[in-house]
Coordinates of C-alpha atoms in Angstrom, one line a residue:
N196 CA -25.0 -20.8 35.8
E197 CA -26.9 -19.3 38.2
A198 CA -25.2 -18.2 41.0
K199 CA -26.1 -16.9 44.9
A200 CA -24.8 -16.4 48.2
H201 CA -25.6 -17.7 51.2
G202 CA -24.5 -15.7 54.0
T203 CA -20.7 -16.0 53.5
A204 CA -20.9 -19.1 51.7
W205 CA -21.0 -19.3 48.0
A206 CA -22.3 -22.2 45.4
A207 CA -23.4 -22.4 42.8
V208 CA -26.3 -24.3 40.3
K209 CA -25.6 -26.5 37.8
T210 CA -28.2 -26.5 36.2
K211 CA -28.8 -29.8 32.3
Y212 CA -30.8 -28.3 29.2
R213 CA -33.1 -30.0 27.0
Q214 CA -34.9 -29.7 24.0
N215 CA -39.1 -30.3 23.9
D216 CA -41.1 -31.5 21.1
E217 CA -41.6 -27.9 20.7
G218 CA -37.6 -27.8 20.0
N219 CA -37.5 -25.4 23.7
W220 CA -34.8 -26.0 25.3
V221 CA -35.8 -27.1 29.0
A222 CA -34.4 -27.6 32.5
K223 CA -33.4 -31.1 32.6
E224 CA -32.2 -31.5 36.2
S225 CA -30.3 -29.1 39.1
K226 CA -27.9 -29.9 41.3
E227 CA -26.0 -27.6 43.6
E228 CA -22.6 -27.6 44.4
I229 CA -19.9 -25.1 46.2
M230 CA -16.8 -23.9 44.4
P231 CA -14.0 -24.2 45.8
K232 CA -12.2 -20.8 45.6
E233 CA -9.7 -20.7 42.7
A234 CA -12.5 -21.5 40.7
L235 CA -14.5 -17.9 41.8
S236 CA -14.4 -15.9 38.4
V237 CA -14.4 -12.3 38.7
E238 CA -18.2 -11.7 38.6
N239 CA -18.2 -14.1 41.5
K240 CA -16.3 -12.2 43.6
R241 CA -18.1 -9.3 42.8
V242 CA -21.6 -10.7 44.4
L243 CA -19.6 -12.1 47.5
L244 CA -17.8 -9.1 48.1
Q245 CA -21.1 -7.0 47.1
A246 CA -23.0 -9.0 50.0
A247 CA -20.4 -8.3 52.4
L248 CA -20.6 -4.7 51.9
H249 CA -24.9 -5.3 52.5
S250 CA -23.4 -6.9 55.8
K251 CA -21.1 -4.5 56.9
F252 CA -21.9 -0.9 55.9
P253 CA -26.1 -0.6 55.6
N254 CA -28.0 0.6 53.4
Q255 CA -28.5 5.0 53.8
D256 CA -31.5 6.5 51.6
N257 CA -32.1 3.4 49.1
W258 CA -28.5 4.1 48.0
G259 CA -25.4 1.2 48.4
P260 CA -23.5 0.2 49.0
Y261 CA -22.5 -1.2 45.5
V262 CA -19.6 -2.3 43.8
E263 CA -17.3 0.4 41.1
D264 CA -14.8 -1.9 40.8
M265 CA -12.2 -4.0 42.2
T266 CA -8.5 -5.5 42.4
D267 CA -7.5 -8.9 44.1
T268 CA -7.2 -6.9 47.9
D269 CA -9.1 -3.7 47.6
V270 CA -13.2 -3.4 46.3
I271 CA -13.9 0.6 46.0
F272 CA -17.8 0.8 46.5
N273 CA -19.9 3.7 46.5
Q274 CA -22.4 4.7 49.2
A275 CA -25.4 7.4 49.5
G276 CA -22.7 9.2 46.7
T277 CA -19.5 9.1 48.1
T278 CA -16.7 6.5 46.8
Y279 CA -14.9 4.6 49.4
R280 CA -11.6 1.8 49.2
V281 CA -11.7 -1.3 51.4
P282 CA -9.0 -4.2 51.7
Y283 CA -10.6 -7.2 52.0
A284 CA -10.2 -10.5 52.0
I285 CA -11.5 -14.2 51.1
G286 CA -11.3 -17.4 53.4
E287 CA -10.9 -20.8 52.5
D288 CA -14.4 -21.3 53.6
E289 CA -16.2 -18.8 51.1
T290 CA -15.6 -15.9 53.5
V291 CA -15.3 -12.7 52.9
V292 CA -13.3 -10.4 55.0
L293 CA -13.7 -6.4 55.0
G294 CA -10.6 -4.8 56.3
V295 CA -11.3 -0.3 57.1
A296 CA -13.3 1.5 54.2
Q297 CA -11.3 5.0 54.3
K298 CA -13.2 7.3 51.3
V299 CA -11.1 8.1 47.7
V300 CA -11.3 10.2 45.1
K301 CA -12.4 8.8 41.6
Q302 CA -9.2 9.6 39.0
T303 CA -8.8 9.7 35.3
V304 CA -5.1 9.1 34.5
Y305 CA -4.1 9.5 31.2
T306 CA -1.2 8.1 28.7
A307 CA 1.3 10.2 27.3
V308 CA 0.0 9.6 24.4
E309 CA -3.3 10.6 25.0
S310 CA -2.1 13.6 27.1
L311 CA -0.2 14.5 23.5
Q312 CA -3.0 13.6 21.8
S313 CA -5.7 16.2 23.7
K314 CA -3.1 18.9 24.0
Y315 CA -2.6 18.2 19.7
A316 CA -6.2 18.6 19.9
E317 CA -6.3 22.1 21.1
L318 CA -3.6 23.1 19.5
I319 CA -5.1 22.7 16.4
Q320 CA -7.9 24.7 17.4
E321 CA -5.7 28.2 18.9
S322 CA -3.7 27.8 15.5
A323 CA -7.1 28.8 13.4
K324 CA -7.5 31.4 15.9
R325 CA -4.9 33.0 16.3
S326 CA -1.9 34.1 14.5
A327 CA 0.9 31.6 14.6
D328 CA 4.9 31.3 13.5
S329 CA 4.1 28.7 10.6
T330 CA 7.5 27.6 10.5
R331 CA 6.9 26.7 14.3
L332 CA 3.5 25.3 13.7
K333 CA 4.3 23.2 11.3
T334 CA 7.4 22.3 12.9
V335 CA 5.4 21.2 16.2
I336 CA 2.7 19.8 13.8
D337 CA 5.0 17.1 12.5
L338 CA 6.2 16.1 15.3
C339 CA 2.8 15.4 17.0
Q340 CA 1.7 14.0 13.7
D341 CA 4.9 11.5 13.0
I342 CA 4.3 10.3 17.3
L343 CA 0.1 9.1 16.5
S344 CA 0.8 8.5 13.6
S345 CA 3.9 5.3 14.1
D346 CA 2.9 2.2 14.1
K347 CA 5.9 1.5 16.8
E348 CA 5.4 2.0 20.8
T349 CA 7.3 6.3 21.2
P350 CA 9.7 6.7 23.9
V351 CA 7.8 8.2 26.7
E352 CA 10.6 10.8 26.5
V353 CA 10.5 11.4 22.9
I354 CA 6.7 12.4 24.0
E355 CA 7.3 14.3 27.3
V356 CA 9.3 16.1 25.2
A357 CA 6.6 16.7 22.6
I358 CA 4.2 17.4 25.1
G359 CA 6.3 20.6 25.7
K360 CA 6.6 22.0 22.6
V361 CA 2.8 21.8 22.2
D362 CA 2.2 23.3 26.0
G363 CA 4.7 26.0 24.7
L364 CA 3.3 27.1 22.1
L365 CA -0.3 26.8 23.3
L366 CA 1.0 29.3 25.9
D367 CA 2.3 32.1 23.7
L368 CA -0.6 31.1 21.2
K369 CA -3.6 32.3 23.9
E370 CA -1.2 35.3 24.9
Q371 CA -2.0 36.7 21.1
R372 CA -5.6 38.6 20.5
A373 CA -7.7 35.9 17.8
M374 CA -7.3 36.4 14.4
K375 CA -10.2 35.6 11.6
T376 CA -8.5 34.9 8.4
E377 CA -10.0 36.6 4.8
D378 CA -8.8 37.1 1.8
G379 CA -5.1 35.6 2.6
A380 CA -4.4 37.5 5.2
K381 CA -5.7 37.7 9.1
F382 CA -7.2 40.4 10.8
P383 CA -8.3 41.0 14.8
S384 CA -11.8 42.0 16.2
E385 CA -11.8 45.4 16.0
A386 CA -11.2 45.2 11.9
Y387 CA -15.2 44.1 12.0
A388 CA -18.1 45.8 12.8
Y389 CA -19.8 42.6 14.5
V390 CA -17.7 41.2 17.1
P391 CA -20.3 39.0 19.7
D392 CA -17.5 36.4 20.6
R393 CA -13.8 38.0 20.4
E394 CA -13.0 34.4 21.5
K395 CA -14.4 32.9 18.0
P396 CA -13.9 35.0 14.9
S397 CA -15.8 32.6 13.0
T398 CA -18.3 34.7 14.6
W399 CA -17.1 38.5 13.3
K400 CA -19.2 39.8 10.5
L401 CA -18.6 43.2 8.3
R402 CA -14.9 43.6 7.7
L403 CA -14.3 47.5 7.7
W404 CA -10.8 47.3 6.9
E405 CA -9.5 46.7 4.0
D406 CA -6.2 44.9 4.7
P407 CA -4.4 44.7 7.7
T408 CA -2.2 47.3 6.7
K409 CA -4.8 50.2 5.3
K410 CA -7.1 49.5 7.4
V411 CA -10.1 51.2 7.3
T412 CA -10.5 52.6 3.7
R413 CA -13.7 54.2 2.2
R414 CA -14.2 50.6 -0.3
Q415 CA -14.2 48.4 2.6
L416 CA -17.1 50.7 4.4
G417 CA -18.6 50.5 1.3
A418 CA -18.5 47.3 1.0
A419 CA -20.1 46.6 4.5
A420 CA -22.8 49.7 3.7
A421 CA -23.8 47.4 1.1
A422 CA -24.1 43.9 2.6
L423 CA -27.0 45.3 5.5
S424 CA -28.9 47.1 1.8
P425 CA -32.1 45.1 1.1
G426 CA -30.5 43.4 -1.5
G427 CA -26.5 43.0 -0.1
F428 CA -23.4 42.9 -0.9
R429 CA -23.3 41.0 -4.6
G430 CA -26.0 39.1 -3.9
Q431 CA -25.8 38.0 -0.3
K432 CA -27.1 40.2 3.0
V433 CA -25.4 39.7 6.6
D434 CA -27.6 38.0 8.7
I435 CA -26.9 39.6 11.9
P436 CA -29.4 39.6 15.3
S437 CA -32.1 43.0 14.6
S438 CA -30.9 43.6 18.8
D439 CA -27.3 44.1 17.1
L440 CA -28.2 46.1 14.4
P441 CA -27.9 50.1 15.5
A442 CA -24.8 49.1 17.3
V443 CA -23.5 48.0 14.6
K444 CA -24.6 50.4 12.7
R445 CA -22.9 53.1 15.3
K446 CA -19.7 51.8 14.6
I447 CA -19.5 52.0 10.6
R448 CA -20.9 55.4 10.8
A449 CA -17.8 56.4 13.7
A450 CA -15.4 54.5 10.8
Y451 CA -16.7 56.6 7.5
R452 CA -16.6 59.8 10.3
S453 CA -12.8 59.0 11.0
L454 CA -11.8 59.1 7.2
E455 CA -13.8 62.7 7.4
V456 CA -16.4 61.4 5.3
A457 CA -19.7 63.8 6.2
D458 CA -22.7 62.2 7.3
E459 CA -24.9 63.3 4.5
D460 CA -22.4 61.5 1.9
M461 CA -22.6 58.0 3.8
P462 CA -24.6 54.7 2.2
R463 CA -28.3 54.8 3.8
W464 CA -27.9 51.8 5.2
V465 CA -26.7 52.7 7.8
K466 CA -27.5 56.6 8.4
E467 CA -29.9 56.9 11.1
A468 CA -32.3 60.2 11.5
E469 CA -30.1 62.1 12.6
L470 CA -31.4 64.7 15.3
R471 CA -29.0 67.6 16.7
R472 CA -29.4 68.1 21.0
E473 CA -28.8 70.2 23.8
I474 CA -28.1 68.2 26.3
R475 CA -27.8 68.8 30.5
E476 CA -26.6 65.7 31.9
A477 CA -25.9 66.0 36.2
I478 CA -24.0 63.6 37.0
E479 CA -22.6 62.6 40.8
I480 CA -19.1 63.9 41.7
P481 CA -16.2 61.0 43.0
I482 CA -16.4 61.8 46.7
E483 CA -14.2 58.7 47.7
E484 CA -11.7 60.0 45.4
V485 CA -11.9 63.9 47.2
T486 CA -9.5 65.1 50.0
R487 CA -8.9 67.8 52.0
E488 CA -5.8 68.3 51.0
G489 CA -6.9 69.4 47.2
L490 CA -9.4 71.1 48.5
A491 CA -7.4 73.7 50.0
K492 CA -5.7 74.4 46.9
G493 CA -9.3 74.3 45.3
I494 CA -8.6 71.1 42.9
L495 CA -12.4 68.5 43.0
P496 CA -11.9 65.9 41.0
V497 CA -15.4 65.5 38.6
R498 CA -17.2 62.9 36.8
I499 CA -17.9 64.6 33.6
L500 CA -20.3 61.5 31.6
R501 CA -20.4 57.7 32.1
P502 CA -21.7 55.6 29.4
G503 CA -24.9 54.0 29.1
F504 CA -28.2 54.6 30.2
N505 CA -29.1 57.7 32.6
E506 CA -31.1 57.6 35.1
S507 CA -34.6 58.3 32.7
K508 CA -33.3 55.5 30.5
A509 CA -33.9 58.9 27.9
R510 CA -30.6 58.6 26.4
Y511 CA -28.0 56.0 25.4
Y512 CA -24.6 57.4 25.8
T513 CA -21.6 55.4 23.9
D514 CA -18.1 54.7 24.5
D515 CA -18.0 57.0 21.2
A516 CA -19.9 59.8 22.6
V517 CA -18.1 60.0 26.3
A518 CA -14.9 59.7 24.8
S519 CA -15.4 62.9 22.3
V520 CA -16.5 64.7 25.8
T521 CA -13.4 64.8 26.7
E522 CA -11.9 66.3 23.7
V523 CA -14.7 68.8 23.6
L524 CA -15.2 70.2 26.5
D525 CA -11.4 70.7 27.9
G526 CA -11.4 74.6 29.4
V527 CA -14.5 75.0 29.4
Q528 CA -15.6 77.1 32.1
M529 CA -17.7 76.3 34.9
F530 CA -20.2 78.2 36.5
A531 CA -22.6 77.8 40.1
N532 CA -25.8 76.3 39.0
H533 CA -27.1 76.3 35.1
Q534 CA -27.9 79.3 34.1
T535 CA -32.1 80.1 33.1
K536 CA -34.3 81.1 30.0
T537 CA -34.5 84.5 30.6
E538 CA -30.3 84.6 31.2
E539 CA -29.2 82.0 28.4
R540 CA -31.3 85.8 26.1
E541 CA -30.4 88.4 28.4
R542 CA -26.1 87.7 29.0
P543 CA -25.4 84.5 26.7
E544 CA -21.6 84.4 27.4
G545 CA -22.8 84.2 31.2
D546 CA -22.2 85.9 34.3
I547 CA -18.7 85.7 35.4
R548 CA -20.2 86.5 39.7
D549 CA -21.2 83.2 39.4
W550 CA -17.7 81.6 36.9
V551 CA -15.9 79.8 40.2
A552 CA -13.7 77.2 38.0
V553 CA -12.2 75.7 34.9
L554 CA -12.5 72.1 33.6
E555 CA -9.3 70.2 33.6
T556 CA -10.5 67.3 31.6
S557 CA -8.1 64.1 32.7
G558 CA -9.5 61.8 29.9
I559 CA -11.8 57.9 30.9
S560 CA -11.7 56.2 34.0
Q561 CA -10.7 52.3 34.5
Q562 CA -14.9 52.1 34.3
G563 CA -15.2 53.6 31.4
N564 CA -16.6 57.2 32.4
A565 CA -15.2 60.6 31.3
V566 CA -13.2 62.4 34.1
G567 CA -11.1 65.4 35.1
M568 CA -10.4 68.1 37.6
A569 CA -12.2 71.4 38.4
K570 CA -9.7 73.9 39.2
I571 CA -11.7 76.5 41.8
H572 CA -10.7 80.1 42.0
A573 CA -13.4 81.6 43.7
P574 CA -12.5 81.7 47.7
W575 CA -16.4 81.9 47.8
F576 CA -17.1 78.7 46.4
K577 CA -13.7 76.6 47.9
E578 CA -14.7 77.5 51.0
M579 CA -18.5 76.1 50.3
L580 CA -16.7 72.9 49.1
A581 CA -15.3 73.0 52.3
G582 CA -18.0 73.0 54.5
L583 CA -19.3 70.5 52.7
Y584 CA -16.8 68.4 52.6
E585 CA -16.9 68.4 56.6
Q586 CA -20.0 68.1 57.3
G587 CA -20.2 64.7 54.6
T588 CA -22.7 66.4 52.4
L589 CA -20.2 66.8 49.7
E590 CA -22.3 64.1 48.3
K591 CA -25.6 66.4 47.6
L592 CA -23.7 68.4 44.9
G593 CA -22.7 67.7 41.1
V594 CA -21.6 68.3 38.0
S595 CA -23.9 68.8 34.7
I596 CA -22.3 70.0 31.0
N597 CA -23.7 72.1 28.9
A598 CA -23.3 71.4 25.9
V599 CA -25.1 70.1 21.8
G600 CA -24.8 66.6 21.3
R601 CA -25.4 63.8 18.2
G602 CA -27.6 60.9 18.3
V603 CA -30.5 58.7 16.6
K604 CA -33.5 57.7 18.3
G605 CA -33.4 53.4 18.9
Q606 CA -33.3 50.6 20.8
I607 CA -31.3 49.5 23.4
E608 CA -31.6 46.6 24.9
G609 CA -35.1 46.3 24.0
V610 CA -36.0 50.2 25.4
K611 CA -36.3 52.6 23.0
T612 CA -34.4 55.8 23.6
L613 CA -32.0 58.7 21.4
I614 CA -29.1 57.3 21.4
V615 CA -25.5 59.4 22.1
E616 CA -23.6 59.3 19.1
G617 CA -21.0 62.3 19.6
I618 CA -21.1 65.5 21.8
T619 CA -20.0 68.5 19.3
G620 CA -20.0 71.3 21.2
G621 CA -20.2 72.5 25.0
R622 CA -20.6 76.2 26.4
S623 CA -19.9 75.4 30.1
V624 CA -19.8 72.6 32.7
D625 CA -21.7 73.8 36.0
F626 CA -22.2 72.7 39.7
V627 CA -25.9 71.9 40.2
T628 CA -27.7 70.6 43.1
L629 CA -29.1 66.6 43.5
P630 CA -32.2 66.1 44.7
G631 CA -30.8 62.5 45.9
A632 CA -28.2 61.4 48.1
G633 CA -24.8 60.0 46.5
G634 CA -24.5 57.5 43.5
V635 CA -26.4 55.8 41.3
A636 CA -29.2 56.4 43.3
G637 CA -28.7 60.0 43.6
L638 CA -27.9 60.7 40.1
K639 CA -30.2 62.8 38.5
E640 CA -31.7 64.5 35.2
A641 CA -31.2 68.6 35.6
V642 CA -32.5 69.6 32.6
L643 CA -33.8 66.9 29.9
L644 CA -33.0 66.6 26.5
T645 CA -35.5 68.8 24.8
E646 CA -35.8 69.4 20.6
A647 CA -34.5 72.5 19.5
D648 CA -36.9 75.7 19.4
D649 CA -36.3 78.9 19.0
S650 CA -35.4 79.7 22.8
L651 CA -32.7 77.5 23.1
A652 CA -31.6 78.5 18.5
E653 CA -30.8 82.0 20.6
S654 CA -28.6 80.4 23.4
D655 CA -25.9 78.1 20.9
V656 CA -25.4 78.3 17.0
E657 CA -25.2 74.5 16.3
L658 CA -29.9 74.1 17.4
V659 CA -30.7 77.9 15.5
S660 CA -33.8 77.3 13.4
L661 CA -33.4 78.8 9.5
A662 CA -37.3 81.3 10.9
T663 CA -35.1 82.2 13.9
L664 CA -32.2 83.5 12.1
K665 CA -34.5 85.1 9.3
N666 CA -35.7 87.1 12.1
R667 CA -32.6 88.1 14.0
R668 CA -30.1 88.0 11.3
P669 CA -32.4 88.9 7.7
D670 CA -28.4 90.3 6.6
L671 CA -26.8 87.3 7.2
V672 CA -29.3 85.4 5.7
K673 CA -29.3 87.6 2.5
T674 CA -25.4 87.1 2.5
I675 CA -25.7 83.0 2.9
E676 CA -28.2 83.5 0.0
S677 CA -26.0 85.6 -2.0
D678 CA -22.8 83.8 -1.8
M679 CA -25.5 80.3 -2.4
R680 CA -26.5 81.6 -5.6
A681 CA -23.0 82.8 -6.7
E682 CA -21.4 79.0 -5.9
I683 CA -25.0 77.7 -7.6
L684 CA -24.0 79.4 -10.3
K685 CA -20.2 78.6 -10.8
E686 CA -21.6 74.9 -10.4
V687 CA -23.7 75.7 -12.8
K688 CA -21.1 76.9 -15.3
G689 CA -18.5 74.0 -15.0
Q690 CA -21.1 71.9 -15.3
M691 CA -22.1 73.4 -18.8
E692 CA -18.7 73.2 -19.7
L693 CA -18.2 69.9 -18.8
E694 CA -21.3 68.5 -21.2
E695 CA -19.1 70.9 -24.4
Q696 CA -16.2 68.7 -23.3
V697 CA -18.0 65.8 -22.8
K698 CA -20.1 66.2 -26.2
E699 CA -16.6 67.4 -27.7
L700 CA -15.5 63.8 -26.5
E701 CA -18.1 62.0 -27.6
G702 CA -17.8 63.0 -31.4
K703 CA -14.3 62.3 -31.2
V704 CA -14.9 58.3 -29.6
D705 CA -17.9 58.7 -32.7
T706 CA -15.2 58.7 -35.4
L707 CA -13.1 56.4 -33.5
T708 CA -15.7 53.6 -33.7
T709 CA -16.2 53.8 -37.3
E710 CA -12.8 54.3 -38.3
N711 CA -12.1 51.3 -36.4
E712 CA -15.1 49.3 -37.9
D713 CA -14.0 49.8 -41.4
L714 CA -10.4 48.9 -40.4
K715 CA -12.0 45.4 -39.2
G716 CA -13.5 45.2 -42.4
K717 CA -10.0 45.3 -44.3
L718 CA -8.2 43.1 -41.8
T719 CA -11.6 40.9 -42.2
E720 CA -11.7 40.9 -46.4
A721 CA -7.8 40.8 -46.7
D722 CA -7.2 37.6 -44.5
K723 CA -10.1 35.8 -46.5
A724 CA -8.1 36.5 -49.4
K725 CA -4.8 35.5 -48.0
A726 CA -7.0 31.8 -47.0
V727 CA -8.0 31.9 -50.5
A728 CA -4.9 32.0 -51.9
E729 CA -3.5 29.7 -50.0
A730 CA -6.1 27.5 -50.5
Q731 CA -5.8 27.6 -54.7
A732 CA -1.8 27.1 -54.7
T733 CA -2.9 23.6 -52.2
I734 CA -5.6 22.8 -54.8
K735 CA -3.5 23.2 -57.8
E736 CA -0.7 20.7 -56.3
A737 CA -2.7 18.6 -55.5
V738 CA -4.4 18.0 -58.8
D739 CA -1.3 18.2 -60.5
K740 CA -0.1 15.8 -58.9
A741 CA -3.3 13.3 -59.5
E742 CA -3.0 10.3 -62.4
L743 CA -5.6 12.0 -64.0
P744 CA -6.7 13.1 -67.6
D745 CA -6.4 16.9 -68.4
A746 CA -9.9 17.3 -68.5
A747 CA -10.0 16.1 -65.1
K748 CA -7.6 18.4 -63.8
E749 CA -9.6 21.1 -65.7
R750 CA -12.8 20.5 -64.6
L751 CA -11.2 19.6 -60.5
L752 CA -9.5 22.7 -60.7
E753 CA -12.7 24.9 -62.1
R754 CA -14.3 23.2 -59.3
F755 CA -12.9 24.0 -56.4
K756 CA -12.2 27.8 -57.9
D757 CA -13.0 30.0 -54.9
S758 CA -13.0 27.7 -52.5
D759 CA -10.7 29.0 -49.4
S760 CA -9.8 25.3 -48.2
P761 CA -9.1 22.5 -49.6
D762 CA -11.3 20.5 -47.9
G763 CA -12.6 17.8 -50.3
L764 CA -10.4 17.8 -53.0
E765 CA -8.8 14.3 -52.3
E766 CA -12.7 12.8 -52.4
A767 CA -13.0 14.6 -55.7
I768 CA -9.8 13.3 -57.2
Q769 CA -10.5 10.0 -55.7
S770 CA -14.2 9.9 -57.9
E771 CA -12.7 11.4 -61.0
K772 CA -10.7 8.3 -61.2
D773 CA -12.9 5.7 -59.9
Y774 CA -14.9 7.7 -62.3
I775 CA -12.5 7.0 -65.3
A776 CA -12.2 3.0 -64.4
K777 CA -15.9 2.3 -64.7
L778 CA -15.7 4.3 -68.2
S779 CA -12.4 1.9 -68.7
E780 CA -13.9 -1.8 -68.4
S781 CA -17.3 -0.3 -70.2
G782 CA -15.5 -1.0 -72.9
K783 CA -14.3 -4.5 -72.5
V784 CA -16.0 -7.5 -74.2
R785 CA -16.5 -10.0 -71.6
N786 CA -16.7 -14.4 -71.4
L787 CA -16.4 -15.0 -75.1
G788 CA -14.0 -17.0 -74.9
E789 CA -9.7 -16.7 -76.6
T790 CA -10.7 -13.2 -79.5
K791 CA -8.0 -11.2 -81.1
V792 CA -9.0 -7.4 -80.6
D793 CA -8.0 -4.5 -83.0
P794 CA -6.6 -2.3 -80.9
E795 CA -7.8 0.6 -83.1
K796 CA -11.8 -0.9 -83.1
S797 CA -11.5 -0.8 -79.1
K798 CA -10.0 3.2 -79.2
Q799 CA -12.8 4.1 -81.1
S800 CA -15.5 1.9 -79.1
L801 CA -14.1 3.9 -76.0
K802 CA -13.7 6.8 -77.6
E803 CA -17.3 6.8 -78.5
S804 CA -18.5 5.7 -75.6
F805 CA -16.7 8.6 -73.6
I806 CA -18.5 10.9 -76.1
R807 CA -22.0 9.3 -75.0
S808 CA -21.3 9.7 -71.2
G809 CA -21.2 13.8 -72.6
M810 CA -17.4 14.3 -73.3
T811 CA -16.5 16.6 -76.4
E812 CA -15.2 14.5 -79.5
A813 CA -11.3 15.9 -77.9
Q814 CA -12.4 15.3 -74.7
A815 CA -13.4 11.3 -75.6
E816 CA -10.3 11.3 -78.0
I817 CA -7.9 12.3 -74.7
A818 CA -9.3 10.5 -72.7
A819 CA -9.5 7.2 -74.8
Q820 CA -5.8 7.6 -75.6
G821 CA -5.3 7.0 -71.6
R822 CA -3.2 9.7 -71.2

């Protein structure tokens, strides 16, 4: 049927079809007929309502209105992206009357079973990521499976109880850390060197913990380091983005150091060309934490170092480096200004007139910065700080560490930089002037990180070069060389003694090996003799029981005299029996009717036949007797 709207009335066009000569169906006749209200189908009502909506709600921006859904009393339609509901009625004359439209929001309502199915799927995902109580988890899973797989309709009350249990378990699981299961044990994210997403254990790689109890072990670190080598660990090379490799190696190196493994003893796959540098890095004072009362007591809060790039991006401070600052620099002196190169040479310990405070480190702030308190004892410096505070210019003052750091050259966020992994020593934390306003924009470097040279070597033992040491302390070099020679001689002597012990042990091993081979040979001969004896006993017993002439038995025993197995004996006995039977048959005369047989002649004839077959006269005699 085809249908079309005529104003607010409805008509149906009925068409009859016929098949033409080519076999195609063509219209035969059509007739338009107004259908009664009761005969309207759902689609008929939809078309009528669509026409009425177009009439009452004009088109806006070529979008709507169009029918989305309808009930017996309401039609839901969309106009310009907004959904409305309007009541309707269809009169006896098929006219459509629309009520007042109301804006509505589409909602999806799930049945209890659908809700349980959704929550059950979420539970399975979360339990795979986290450590769950196995007994409780199994109970809830079994309950869900029983309900979801049941052919019978489960009461809503039972389903709601199951949903409550799933919700409770999900809440507990989400409060736990995500875990990854390996070798039958569950490990948290901190057990891995590479953790791109803490909520997705499947992305974690390079486990550093051997097990949850032992945690980091040198054996497990060796496996992780090997996985980064060209050949991989047991042929398996880990796949980690190149941009993340420096951080992964740093984490493995830090784990080695936690076990007190020297850098030179680490696998070369995780070692970098480590550099030791003098560090002077200025950072602003946290003005927002300074108080007039604190200054009056000589207490000034300070930031010592922050993680990440410095302003020039020449260096990148790791979290470990920042954490090490709080240990290395706690209790160091604070001077007004860094020393000049001349002052470092002439008075490396510093000038007491410039010593104004002592640093007391506090730890790491919520922002990740190393922080502390400057305890100021110099009255003139207290007065100066108070004046800067009152004038609002304290932001132009900063502190700068004067320390030695350990780092490697690498790439962070696409920037080639020096990655500082730790602060190994510190001389002071000094007050310096910052050339800009406070905050990040005012963060400046007092002195760039520089290569170790002779001038620095004079003031910091960690950066002393061999050439400088020979020049300034030849006596110390001579003592070191003498001690080294003594140590080497001791090691050589120990090595020689060890080699002698090894040779002695090798000789004992050779002797034991020879004796072992002899014993093996003797055991083999004894086993063979035992097997032959057992086989001969079996062979003799079988031959004795056989119904054969003694000559035939002797031949069999002679044939099997060296055998260590009775294999083939049964066939040999049967062959002898068949042979004798054949010879017996050849001595008989057949197909000549009834004859009288002379036993003696028959016996003599049979004996002669045996002799012709190769038997001796004595053997033939025995065979002819039938024994």
